[in-house]
Coordinates of C-alpha atoms in Angstrom, one line a residue:
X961 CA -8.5 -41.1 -8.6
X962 CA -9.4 -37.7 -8.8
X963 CA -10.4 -36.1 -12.3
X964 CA -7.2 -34.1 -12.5
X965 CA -5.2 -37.4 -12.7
X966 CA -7.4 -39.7 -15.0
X967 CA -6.6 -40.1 -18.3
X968 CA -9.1 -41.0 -21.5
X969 CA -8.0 -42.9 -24.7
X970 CA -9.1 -41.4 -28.2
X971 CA -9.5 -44.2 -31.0
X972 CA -9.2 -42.7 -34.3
X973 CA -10.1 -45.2 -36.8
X974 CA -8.9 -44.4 -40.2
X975 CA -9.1 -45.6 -43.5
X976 CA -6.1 -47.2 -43.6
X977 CA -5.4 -48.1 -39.5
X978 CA -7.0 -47.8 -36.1
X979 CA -5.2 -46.0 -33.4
X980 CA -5.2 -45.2 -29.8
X981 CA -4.2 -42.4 -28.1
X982 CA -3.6 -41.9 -23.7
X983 CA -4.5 -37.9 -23.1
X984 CA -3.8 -37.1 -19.1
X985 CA -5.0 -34.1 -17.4
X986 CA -1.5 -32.7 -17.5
X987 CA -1.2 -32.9 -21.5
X988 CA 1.0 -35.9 -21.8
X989 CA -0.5 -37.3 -25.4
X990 CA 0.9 -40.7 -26.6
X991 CA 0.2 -43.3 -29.0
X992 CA -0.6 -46.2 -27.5
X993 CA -1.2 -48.4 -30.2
X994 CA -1.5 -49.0 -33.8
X995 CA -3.2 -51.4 -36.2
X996 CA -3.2 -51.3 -40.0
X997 CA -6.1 -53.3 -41.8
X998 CA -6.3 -54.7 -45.5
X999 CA -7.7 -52.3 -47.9
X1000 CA -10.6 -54.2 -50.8
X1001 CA -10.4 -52.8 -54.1
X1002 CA -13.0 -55.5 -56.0
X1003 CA -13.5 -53.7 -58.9
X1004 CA -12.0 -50.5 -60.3
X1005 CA -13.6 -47.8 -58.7
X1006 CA -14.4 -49.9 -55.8
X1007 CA -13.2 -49.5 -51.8
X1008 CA -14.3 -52.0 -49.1
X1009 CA -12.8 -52.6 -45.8
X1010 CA -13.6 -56.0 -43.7
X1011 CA -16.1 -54.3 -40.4
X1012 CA -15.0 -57.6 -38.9
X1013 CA -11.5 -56.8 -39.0
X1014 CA -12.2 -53.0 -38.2
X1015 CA -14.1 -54.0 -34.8
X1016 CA -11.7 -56.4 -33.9
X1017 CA -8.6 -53.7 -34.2
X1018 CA -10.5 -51.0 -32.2
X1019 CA -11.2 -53.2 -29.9
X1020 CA -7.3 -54.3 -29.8
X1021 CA -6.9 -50.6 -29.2
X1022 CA -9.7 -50.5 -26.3
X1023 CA -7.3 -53.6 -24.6
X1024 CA -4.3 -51.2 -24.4
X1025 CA -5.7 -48.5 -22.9
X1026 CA -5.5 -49.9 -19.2
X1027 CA -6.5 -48.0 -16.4
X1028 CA -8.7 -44.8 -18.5
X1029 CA -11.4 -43.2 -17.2
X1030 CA -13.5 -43.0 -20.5
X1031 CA -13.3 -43.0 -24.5
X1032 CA -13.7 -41.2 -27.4
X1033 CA -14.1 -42.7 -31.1
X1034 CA -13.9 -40.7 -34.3
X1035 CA -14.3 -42.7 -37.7
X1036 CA -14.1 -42.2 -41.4
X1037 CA -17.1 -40.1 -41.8
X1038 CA -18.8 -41.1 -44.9
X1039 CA -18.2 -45.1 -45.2
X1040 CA -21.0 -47.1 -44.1
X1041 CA -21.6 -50.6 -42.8
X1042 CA -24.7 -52.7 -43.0
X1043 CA -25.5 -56.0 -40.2
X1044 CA -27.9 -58.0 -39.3
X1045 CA -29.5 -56.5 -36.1
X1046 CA -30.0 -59.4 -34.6
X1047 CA -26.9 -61.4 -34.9
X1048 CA -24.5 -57.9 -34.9
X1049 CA -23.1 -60.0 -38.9
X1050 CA -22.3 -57.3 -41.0
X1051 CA -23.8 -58.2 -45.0
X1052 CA -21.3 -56.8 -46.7
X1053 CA -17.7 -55.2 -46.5
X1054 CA -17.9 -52.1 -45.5
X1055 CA -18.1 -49.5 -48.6
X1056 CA -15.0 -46.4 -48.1
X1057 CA -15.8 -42.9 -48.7
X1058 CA -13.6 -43.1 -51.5
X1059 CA -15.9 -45.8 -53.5
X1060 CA -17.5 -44.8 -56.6
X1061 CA -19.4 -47.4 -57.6
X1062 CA -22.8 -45.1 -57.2
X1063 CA -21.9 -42.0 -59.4
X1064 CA -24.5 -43.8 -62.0
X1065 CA -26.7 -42.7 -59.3
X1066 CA -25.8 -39.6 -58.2
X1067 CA -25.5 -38.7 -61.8
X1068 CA -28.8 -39.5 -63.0
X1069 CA -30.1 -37.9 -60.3
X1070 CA -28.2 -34.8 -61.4
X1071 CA -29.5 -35.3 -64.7
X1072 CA -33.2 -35.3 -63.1
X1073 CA -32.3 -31.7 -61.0
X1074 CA -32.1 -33.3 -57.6
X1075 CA -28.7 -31.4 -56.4
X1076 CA -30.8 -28.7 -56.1
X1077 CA -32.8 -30.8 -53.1
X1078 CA -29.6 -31.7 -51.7
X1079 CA -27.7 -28.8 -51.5
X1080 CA -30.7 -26.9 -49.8
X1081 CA -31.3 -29.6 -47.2
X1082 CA -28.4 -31.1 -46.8
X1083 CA -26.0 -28.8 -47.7
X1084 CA -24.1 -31.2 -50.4
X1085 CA -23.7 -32.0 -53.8
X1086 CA -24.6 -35.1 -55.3
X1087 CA -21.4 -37.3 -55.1
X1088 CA -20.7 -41.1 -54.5
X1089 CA -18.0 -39.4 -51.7
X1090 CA -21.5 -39.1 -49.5
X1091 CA -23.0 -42.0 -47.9
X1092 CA -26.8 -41.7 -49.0
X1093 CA -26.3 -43.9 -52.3
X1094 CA -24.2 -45.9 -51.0
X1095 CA -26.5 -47.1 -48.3
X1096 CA -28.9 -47.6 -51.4
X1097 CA -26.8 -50.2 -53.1
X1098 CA -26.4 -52.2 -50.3
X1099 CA -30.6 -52.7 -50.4
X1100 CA -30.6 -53.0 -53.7
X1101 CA -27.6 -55.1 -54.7
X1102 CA -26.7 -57.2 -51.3
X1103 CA -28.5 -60.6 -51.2
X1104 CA -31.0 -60.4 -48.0
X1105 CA -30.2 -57.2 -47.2
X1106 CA -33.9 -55.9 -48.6
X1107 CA -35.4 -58.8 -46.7
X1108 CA -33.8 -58.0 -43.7
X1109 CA -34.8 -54.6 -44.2
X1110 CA -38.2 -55.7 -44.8
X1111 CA -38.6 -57.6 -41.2
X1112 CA -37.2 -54.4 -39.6
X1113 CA -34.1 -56.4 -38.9
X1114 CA -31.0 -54.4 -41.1
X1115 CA -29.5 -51.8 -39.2
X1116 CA -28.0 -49.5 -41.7
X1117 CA -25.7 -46.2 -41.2
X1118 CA -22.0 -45.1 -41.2
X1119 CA -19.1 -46.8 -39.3
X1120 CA -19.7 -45.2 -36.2
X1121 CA -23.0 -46.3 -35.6
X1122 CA -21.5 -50.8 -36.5
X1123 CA -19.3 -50.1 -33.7
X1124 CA -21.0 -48.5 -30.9
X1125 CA -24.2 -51.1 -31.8
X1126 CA -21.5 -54.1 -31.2
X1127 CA -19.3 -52.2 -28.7
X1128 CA -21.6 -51.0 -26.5
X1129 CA -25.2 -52.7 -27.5
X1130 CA -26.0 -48.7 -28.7
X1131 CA -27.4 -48.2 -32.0
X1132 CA -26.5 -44.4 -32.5
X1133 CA -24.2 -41.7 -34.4
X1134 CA -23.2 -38.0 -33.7
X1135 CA -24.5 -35.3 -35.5
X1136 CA -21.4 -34.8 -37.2
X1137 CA -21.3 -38.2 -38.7
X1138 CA -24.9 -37.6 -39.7
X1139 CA -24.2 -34.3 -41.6
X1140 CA -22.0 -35.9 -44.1
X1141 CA -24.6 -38.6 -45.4
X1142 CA -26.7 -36.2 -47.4
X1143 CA -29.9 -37.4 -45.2
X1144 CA -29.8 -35.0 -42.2
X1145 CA -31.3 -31.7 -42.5
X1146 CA -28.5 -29.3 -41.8
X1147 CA -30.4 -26.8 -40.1
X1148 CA -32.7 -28.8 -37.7
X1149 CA -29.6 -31.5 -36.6
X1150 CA -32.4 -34.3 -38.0
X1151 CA -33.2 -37.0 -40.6
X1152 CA -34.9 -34.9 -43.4
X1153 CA -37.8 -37.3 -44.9
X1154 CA -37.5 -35.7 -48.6
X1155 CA -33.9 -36.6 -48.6
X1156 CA -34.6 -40.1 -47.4
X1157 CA -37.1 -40.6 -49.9
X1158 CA -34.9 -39.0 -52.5
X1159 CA -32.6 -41.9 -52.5
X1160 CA -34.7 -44.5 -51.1
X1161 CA -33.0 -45.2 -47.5
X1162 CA -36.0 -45.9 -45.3
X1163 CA -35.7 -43.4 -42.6
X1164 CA -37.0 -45.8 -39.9
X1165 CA -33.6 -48.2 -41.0
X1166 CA -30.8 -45.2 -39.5
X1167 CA -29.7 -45.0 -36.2
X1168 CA -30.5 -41.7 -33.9
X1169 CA -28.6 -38.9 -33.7
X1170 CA -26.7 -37.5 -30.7
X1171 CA -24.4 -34.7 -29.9
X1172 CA -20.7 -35.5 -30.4
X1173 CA -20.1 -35.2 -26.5
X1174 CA -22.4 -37.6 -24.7
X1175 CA -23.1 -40.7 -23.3
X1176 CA -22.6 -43.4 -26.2
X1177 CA -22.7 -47.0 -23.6
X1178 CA -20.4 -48.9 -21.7
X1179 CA -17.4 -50.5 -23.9
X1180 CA -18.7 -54.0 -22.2
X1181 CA -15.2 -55.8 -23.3
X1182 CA -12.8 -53.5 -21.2
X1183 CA -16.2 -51.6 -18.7
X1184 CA -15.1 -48.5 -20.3
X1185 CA -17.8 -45.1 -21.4
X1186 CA -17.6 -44.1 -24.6
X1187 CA -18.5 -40.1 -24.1
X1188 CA -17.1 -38.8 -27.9
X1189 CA -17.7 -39.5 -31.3
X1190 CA -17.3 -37.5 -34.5
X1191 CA -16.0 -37.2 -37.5
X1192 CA -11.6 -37.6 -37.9
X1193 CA -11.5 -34.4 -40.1
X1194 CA -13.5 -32.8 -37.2
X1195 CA -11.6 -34.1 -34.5
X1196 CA -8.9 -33.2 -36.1
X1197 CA -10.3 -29.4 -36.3
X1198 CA -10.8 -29.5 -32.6
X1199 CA -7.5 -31.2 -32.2
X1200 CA -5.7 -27.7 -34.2
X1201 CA -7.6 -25.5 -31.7
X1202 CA -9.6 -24.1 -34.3
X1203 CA -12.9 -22.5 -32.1
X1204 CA -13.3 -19.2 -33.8
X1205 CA -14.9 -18.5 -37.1
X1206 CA -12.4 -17.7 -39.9
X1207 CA -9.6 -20.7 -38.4
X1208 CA -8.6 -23.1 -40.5
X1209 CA -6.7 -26.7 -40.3
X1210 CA -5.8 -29.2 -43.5
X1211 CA -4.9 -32.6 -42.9
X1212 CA -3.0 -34.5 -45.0
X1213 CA -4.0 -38.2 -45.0
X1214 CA -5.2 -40.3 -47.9
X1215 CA -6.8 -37.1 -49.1
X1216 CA -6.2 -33.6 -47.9
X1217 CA -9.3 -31.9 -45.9
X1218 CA -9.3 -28.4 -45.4
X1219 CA -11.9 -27.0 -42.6
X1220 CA -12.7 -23.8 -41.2
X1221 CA -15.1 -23.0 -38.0
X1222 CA -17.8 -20.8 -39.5
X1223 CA -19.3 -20.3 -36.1
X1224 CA -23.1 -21.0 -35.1
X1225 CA -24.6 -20.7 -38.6
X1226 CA -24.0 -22.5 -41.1
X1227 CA -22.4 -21.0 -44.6
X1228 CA -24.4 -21.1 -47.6
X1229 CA -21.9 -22.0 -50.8
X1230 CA -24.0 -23.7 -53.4
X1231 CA -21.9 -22.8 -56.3
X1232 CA -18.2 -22.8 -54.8
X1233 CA -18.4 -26.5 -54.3
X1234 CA -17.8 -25.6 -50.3
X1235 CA -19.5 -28.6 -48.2
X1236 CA -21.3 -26.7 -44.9
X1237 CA -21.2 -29.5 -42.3
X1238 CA -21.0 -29.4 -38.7
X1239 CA -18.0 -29.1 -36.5
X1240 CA -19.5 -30.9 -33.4
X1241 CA -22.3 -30.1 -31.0
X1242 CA -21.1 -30.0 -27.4
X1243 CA -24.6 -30.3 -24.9
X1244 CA -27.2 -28.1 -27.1
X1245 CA -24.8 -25.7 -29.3
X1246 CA -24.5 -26.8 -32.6
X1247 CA -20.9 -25.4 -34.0
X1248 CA -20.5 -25.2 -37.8
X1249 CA -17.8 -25.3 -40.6
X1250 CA -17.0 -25.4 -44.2
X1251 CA -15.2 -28.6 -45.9
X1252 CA -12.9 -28.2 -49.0
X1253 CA -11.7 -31.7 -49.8
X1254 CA -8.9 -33.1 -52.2
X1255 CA -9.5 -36.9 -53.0
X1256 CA -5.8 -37.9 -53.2
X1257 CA -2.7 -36.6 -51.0
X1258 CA -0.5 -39.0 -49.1
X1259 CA -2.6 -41.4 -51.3
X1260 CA -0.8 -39.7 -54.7
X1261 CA 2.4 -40.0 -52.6
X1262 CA 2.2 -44.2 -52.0
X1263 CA 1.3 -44.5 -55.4
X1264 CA 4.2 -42.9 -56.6
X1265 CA 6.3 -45.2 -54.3
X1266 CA 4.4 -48.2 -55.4
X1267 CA 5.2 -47.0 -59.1
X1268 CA 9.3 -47.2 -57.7
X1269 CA 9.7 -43.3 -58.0
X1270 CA 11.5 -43.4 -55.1
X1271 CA 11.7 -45.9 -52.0
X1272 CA 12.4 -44.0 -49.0
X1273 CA 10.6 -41.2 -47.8
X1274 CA 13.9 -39.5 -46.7
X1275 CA 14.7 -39.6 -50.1
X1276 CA 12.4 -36.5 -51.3
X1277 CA 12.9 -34.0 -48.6
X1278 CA 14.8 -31.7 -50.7
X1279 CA 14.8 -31.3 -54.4
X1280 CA 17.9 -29.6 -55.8
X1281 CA 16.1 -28.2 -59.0
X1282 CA 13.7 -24.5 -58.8
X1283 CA 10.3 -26.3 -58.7
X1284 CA 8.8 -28.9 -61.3
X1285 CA 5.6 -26.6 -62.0
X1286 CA 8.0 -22.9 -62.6
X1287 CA 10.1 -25.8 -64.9
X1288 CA 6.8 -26.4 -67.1
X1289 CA 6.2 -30.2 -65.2
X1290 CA 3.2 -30.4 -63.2
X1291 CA 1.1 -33.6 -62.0
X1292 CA -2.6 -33.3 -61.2
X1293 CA -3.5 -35.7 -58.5
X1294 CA -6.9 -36.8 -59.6
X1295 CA -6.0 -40.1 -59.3
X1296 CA -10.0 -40.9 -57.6
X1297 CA -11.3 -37.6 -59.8
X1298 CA -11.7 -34.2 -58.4
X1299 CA -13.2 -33.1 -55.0
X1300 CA -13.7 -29.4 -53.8
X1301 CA -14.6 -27.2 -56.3
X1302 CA -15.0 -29.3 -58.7
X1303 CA -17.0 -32.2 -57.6
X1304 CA -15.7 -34.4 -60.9
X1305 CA -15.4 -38.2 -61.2
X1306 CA -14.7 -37.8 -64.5
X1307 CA -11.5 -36.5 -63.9
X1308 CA -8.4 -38.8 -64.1
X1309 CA -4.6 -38.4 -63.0
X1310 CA -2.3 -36.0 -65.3
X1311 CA 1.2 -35.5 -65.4
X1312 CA 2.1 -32.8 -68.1
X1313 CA 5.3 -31.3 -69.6
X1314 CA 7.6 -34.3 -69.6
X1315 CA 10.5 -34.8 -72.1
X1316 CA 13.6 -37.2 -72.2
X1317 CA 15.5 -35.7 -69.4
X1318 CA 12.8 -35.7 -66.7
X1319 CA 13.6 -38.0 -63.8
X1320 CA 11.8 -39.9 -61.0
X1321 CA 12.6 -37.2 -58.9
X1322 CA 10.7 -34.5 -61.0
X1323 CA 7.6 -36.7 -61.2
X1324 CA 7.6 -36.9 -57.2
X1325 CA 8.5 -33.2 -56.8
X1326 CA 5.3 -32.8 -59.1
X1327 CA 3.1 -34.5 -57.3
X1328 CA 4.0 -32.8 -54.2
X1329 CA 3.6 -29.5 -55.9
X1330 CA 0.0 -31.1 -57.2
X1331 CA -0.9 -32.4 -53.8
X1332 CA -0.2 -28.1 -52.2
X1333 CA -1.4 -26.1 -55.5
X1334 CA -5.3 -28.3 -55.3
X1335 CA -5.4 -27.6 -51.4
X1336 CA -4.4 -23.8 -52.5
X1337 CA -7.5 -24.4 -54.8
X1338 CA -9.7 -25.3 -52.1
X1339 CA -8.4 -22.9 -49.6
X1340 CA -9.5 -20.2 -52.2
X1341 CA -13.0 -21.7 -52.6
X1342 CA -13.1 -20.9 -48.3
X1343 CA -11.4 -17.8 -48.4
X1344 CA -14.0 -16.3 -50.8
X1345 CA -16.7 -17.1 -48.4
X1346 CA -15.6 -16.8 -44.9
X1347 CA -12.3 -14.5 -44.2
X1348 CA -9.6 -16.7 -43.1
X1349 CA -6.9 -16.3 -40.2
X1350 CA -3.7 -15.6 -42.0
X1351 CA -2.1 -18.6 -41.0
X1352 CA -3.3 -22.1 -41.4
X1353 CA -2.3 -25.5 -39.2
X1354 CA -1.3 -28.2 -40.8
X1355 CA -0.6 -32.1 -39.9
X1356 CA -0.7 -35.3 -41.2
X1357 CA 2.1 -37.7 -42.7
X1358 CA 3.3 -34.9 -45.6
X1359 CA 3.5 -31.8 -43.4
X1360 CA 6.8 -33.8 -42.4
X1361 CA 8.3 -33.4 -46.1
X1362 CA 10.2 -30.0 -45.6
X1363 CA 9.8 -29.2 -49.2
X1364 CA 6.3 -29.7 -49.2
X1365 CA 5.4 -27.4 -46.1
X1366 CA 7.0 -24.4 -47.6
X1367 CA 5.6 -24.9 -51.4
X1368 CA 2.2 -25.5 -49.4
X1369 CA 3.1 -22.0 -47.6
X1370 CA 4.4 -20.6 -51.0
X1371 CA 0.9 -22.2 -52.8
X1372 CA -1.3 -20.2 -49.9
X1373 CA 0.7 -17.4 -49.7
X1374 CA 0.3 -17.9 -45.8
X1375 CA 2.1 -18.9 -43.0
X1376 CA 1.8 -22.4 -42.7
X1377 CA 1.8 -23.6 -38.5
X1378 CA 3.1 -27.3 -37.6
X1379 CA 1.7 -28.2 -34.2
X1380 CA 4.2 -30.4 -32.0
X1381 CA 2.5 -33.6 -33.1
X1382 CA 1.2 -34.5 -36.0
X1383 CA -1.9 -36.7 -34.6
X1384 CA -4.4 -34.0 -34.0
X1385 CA -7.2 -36.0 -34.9
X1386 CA -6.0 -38.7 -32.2
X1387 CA -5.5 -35.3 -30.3
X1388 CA -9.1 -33.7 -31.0
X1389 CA -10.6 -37.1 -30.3
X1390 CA -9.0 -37.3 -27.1
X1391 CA -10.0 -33.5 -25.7
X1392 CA -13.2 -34.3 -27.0
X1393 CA -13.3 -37.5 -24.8
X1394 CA -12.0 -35.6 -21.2
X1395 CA -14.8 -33.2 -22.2
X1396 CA -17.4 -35.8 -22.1
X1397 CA -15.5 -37.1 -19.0
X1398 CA -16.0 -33.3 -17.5
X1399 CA -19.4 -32.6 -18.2
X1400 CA -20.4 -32.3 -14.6
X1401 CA -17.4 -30.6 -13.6
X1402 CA -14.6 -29.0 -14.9
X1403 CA -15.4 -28.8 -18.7
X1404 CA -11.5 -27.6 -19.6
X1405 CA -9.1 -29.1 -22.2
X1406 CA -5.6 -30.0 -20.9
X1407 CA -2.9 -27.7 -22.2
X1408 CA -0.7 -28.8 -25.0
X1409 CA 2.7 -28.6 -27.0
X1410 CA 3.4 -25.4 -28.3
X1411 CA 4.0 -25.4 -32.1
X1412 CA 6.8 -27.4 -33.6
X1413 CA 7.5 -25.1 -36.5
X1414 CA 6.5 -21.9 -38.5
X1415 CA 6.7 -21.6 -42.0
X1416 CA 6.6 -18.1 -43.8
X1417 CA 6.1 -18.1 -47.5
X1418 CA 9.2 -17.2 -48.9
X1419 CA 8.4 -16.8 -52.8
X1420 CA 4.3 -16.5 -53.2
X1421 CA 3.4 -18.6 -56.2
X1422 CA 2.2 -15.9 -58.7
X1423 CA -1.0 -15.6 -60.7
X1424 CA 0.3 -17.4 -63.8
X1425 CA 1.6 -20.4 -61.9
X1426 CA -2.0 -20.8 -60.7
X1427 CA -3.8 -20.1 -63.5
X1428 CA -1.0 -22.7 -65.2
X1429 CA -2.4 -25.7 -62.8
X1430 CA -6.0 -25.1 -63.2
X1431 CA -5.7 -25.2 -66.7
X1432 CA -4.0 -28.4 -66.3
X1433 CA -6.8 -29.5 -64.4
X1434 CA -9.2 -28.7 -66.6
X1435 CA -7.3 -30.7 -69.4
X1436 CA -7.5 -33.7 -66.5
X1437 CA -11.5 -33.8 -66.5
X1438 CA -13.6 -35.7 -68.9
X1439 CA -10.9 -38.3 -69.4
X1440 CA -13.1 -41.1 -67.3
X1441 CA -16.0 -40.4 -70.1
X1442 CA -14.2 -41.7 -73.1

């Protein structure tokens, strides 16, 4: 089998399923299987997942993809896992990106004037979003996980690192993975030993750090390589064909995640609430961008079906009415507090401007409009300091809602691109995988799909309908406090 006719398999494990996806040299891209796992909530505030049940669903994924050549992984980015080194036993659940069970933590340290340690070294604020303080509760609130750590015998890191140590027998993450735990050193690609020592993770304890495109072991259950790992928002990046500096992808999943290549360097925004990370690093280039995150998206959305607002997704493609927001109705979806620019736990949910005759179908227009007008907000923060493309790629499940692409093009007064499917980060995963496959030889990505649809803003959301939402926003933060 020549390299022209293997294929790879991409697993993209989510936060709320694990897929796989075949890519062949000739650009056929399918799903080839999909597993949903439990989410934990223990405690308001609180996000676990079961690493058992993870592992055993990627490698359920790993089992359908007969016949590859090699694999690629991407995971959650910030949720972390802690296991006995010895036995491979996980601790403790593992704690989500969205848990908040540290921002005691992060906001005493505030309190103390350690963001400004963080943002120079790191390159983030001080969140419970990042996984430095969550790594510390597990040592200081998991029985035996400070004596294991005391014997040298607790292997503790992100997701990534669980499942290549049990997959493959190789303790390791990517450099990508690394950037978003608030302990790497964005400029020298390492463990930084102030920032260890800031929250207390012994340094010694984390995995090392490779390049995304690599050698990661031998999947031993199906004699598989594992050549990719990263990040899903940066697969998903990769996945858009975002390479230049000034292109820019948002995915709508649980949250919505807007990214933007910035190029070799990484971007400096200490007081936009912009999160420089890093894209990937393919052999020794090191490829940066800037992260503008919104907690809640097609998270918001489930809610509102949970709440019975509507019951079939069909249901809310069109609205008759002018939008809820130009009606005097809008929703803030700060339902796990505020992300990019804000950076505020405090904040809570907020729909304002109801009265008798508002309907179920208002409140679910609204938090569409919520969901675009916060992603416009953090698509601003970028714009201000790296000059964006004039259109933007979108996926993820609500770029399928027709009304909600064009307010989003209407929000960003830009044209707003659908690629032909709407699993880029399955797809970014995947090209980064037949990269890792090509390393000695052709190092091309195969062609894909051209774009499924354009959207041109047809009525640019003016001044005052912004500056209406952000003042609504402001009247969501602080609620948490009281």
């Amino acid at each position: 089998m020549t390299l022209r006719t293997q294929s790879v398999v991409g697993i993209d494990q989510g936060t709320t399923a694990t897929k796989a996806y075949r890519l062949s040299a000739d650009g056929d891209f399918q799903k080839v299987c999909s597993v949903e796992h439990r989410q934990i909530y223990p405690e308001p505030g609180w996000v676990e997942l079961d690493p058992r049940e993870l592992l055993a669903n990627i490698e359920r994924c790993l089992d359908s993809a007969v016949g590859v050549a090699g694999a690629g992984m991407d995971n959650q980015g910030e949720t972390v896992i802690a296991w006995d080194a010895d036995s491979g036993e996980p601790v403790y659940n593992a704690i989500v990106w969205q848990d908040n069970r540290t921002r005691d933590v992060t906001d005493r340290l505030k309190s103390e004037g350690a963001e400004k340690v963080t943002l120079e070294r790191a390159g983030l604020p001080l969140d419970p979003y990042f996984s430095a303080s969550k790594l510390r509760w597990i040592l200081d609130h998991v029985p035996g996980a400070a004596a294991l750590a005391k014997r040298g015998k607790l292997r503790l890191g992100t997701s990534d690192a669980f499942f290549l140590d049990r997959l493959c027998g190789r303790y390791a993450t990517d450099i990508v993975t690394a950037s978003r735990t608030s302990l790497m050193n964005l400029e020298t690609g390492e463990w930084d030993a102030e920032l260890c020592r800031l929250f207390g993770v012994p340094m010694h304890l984390l995995s090392p750090i490779r390049p995304s495109v690599g050698e990661f072991g031998i999947a031993r259950r199906v004699n598989i390589p594992i050549v990719a790992g990263i990040v899903d928002q940066q697969a998903a990046l990769f996945g858009h064909g975002c390479r230049t500096a000034g292109q820019a992808k948002i995915t709508f999943g649980t949250g919505a995640f807007a990214l933007a290549v910035t190029g070799s360097k990484p971007v400096s925004a200490p007081d936009s609430g912009l999160l420089p990370t890093v894209a990937w690093r393919l052999g020794t280039q090191t490829i940066y961008a800037v992260d503008g995150g919104v907690y809640d998206a097609g998270s918001a959305l489930d809610w509102a079906r949970r709440l019975g607002l509507f019951s079939q997704f069909a249901e809310i493609e069109a609205f008759e009415a002018p939008s809820a927001i130009g009606r005097g109705l809008v929703f803030v979806p700060a339902l796990s507090g505020l992300a990019c620019p804000y950076w505020d736990r405090s904040a809570a949910g907020l729909w304002l401007g109801m009265g008798l005759d508002t309907s179920s179908g208002d409140l679910v227009q609204a938090v569409f409009e919520g969901v675009a007008l916060r992603s416009a907000q953090a698509m601003a923060a970028i714009h201000a300091r790296l000059p964006l493309e004039s259109s933007v790629s979108i996926d993820g499940g609500l770029s399928r809602n027709p009304y909600f692409s064009q307010f989003l093009a209407n929000a960003l007064n830009r044209t707003v691109v659908i690629p032909a499917t709407a699993d880029l980060t399955g797809l970014g995963i995947s090209q980064l995988a037949y990269l890792g496959m090509s390393l000695s030889g052709d190092a091309s990505v195969p062609p894909v799909a051209a774009p499924e649809r354009t959207i041109v803003p047809r009525a640019p959301l003016s001044d005052e309908v912004h500056e209406r939402f952000a003042d609504a926003v402001e009247r969501a933060r602080g609620w948490r406090t009281h």
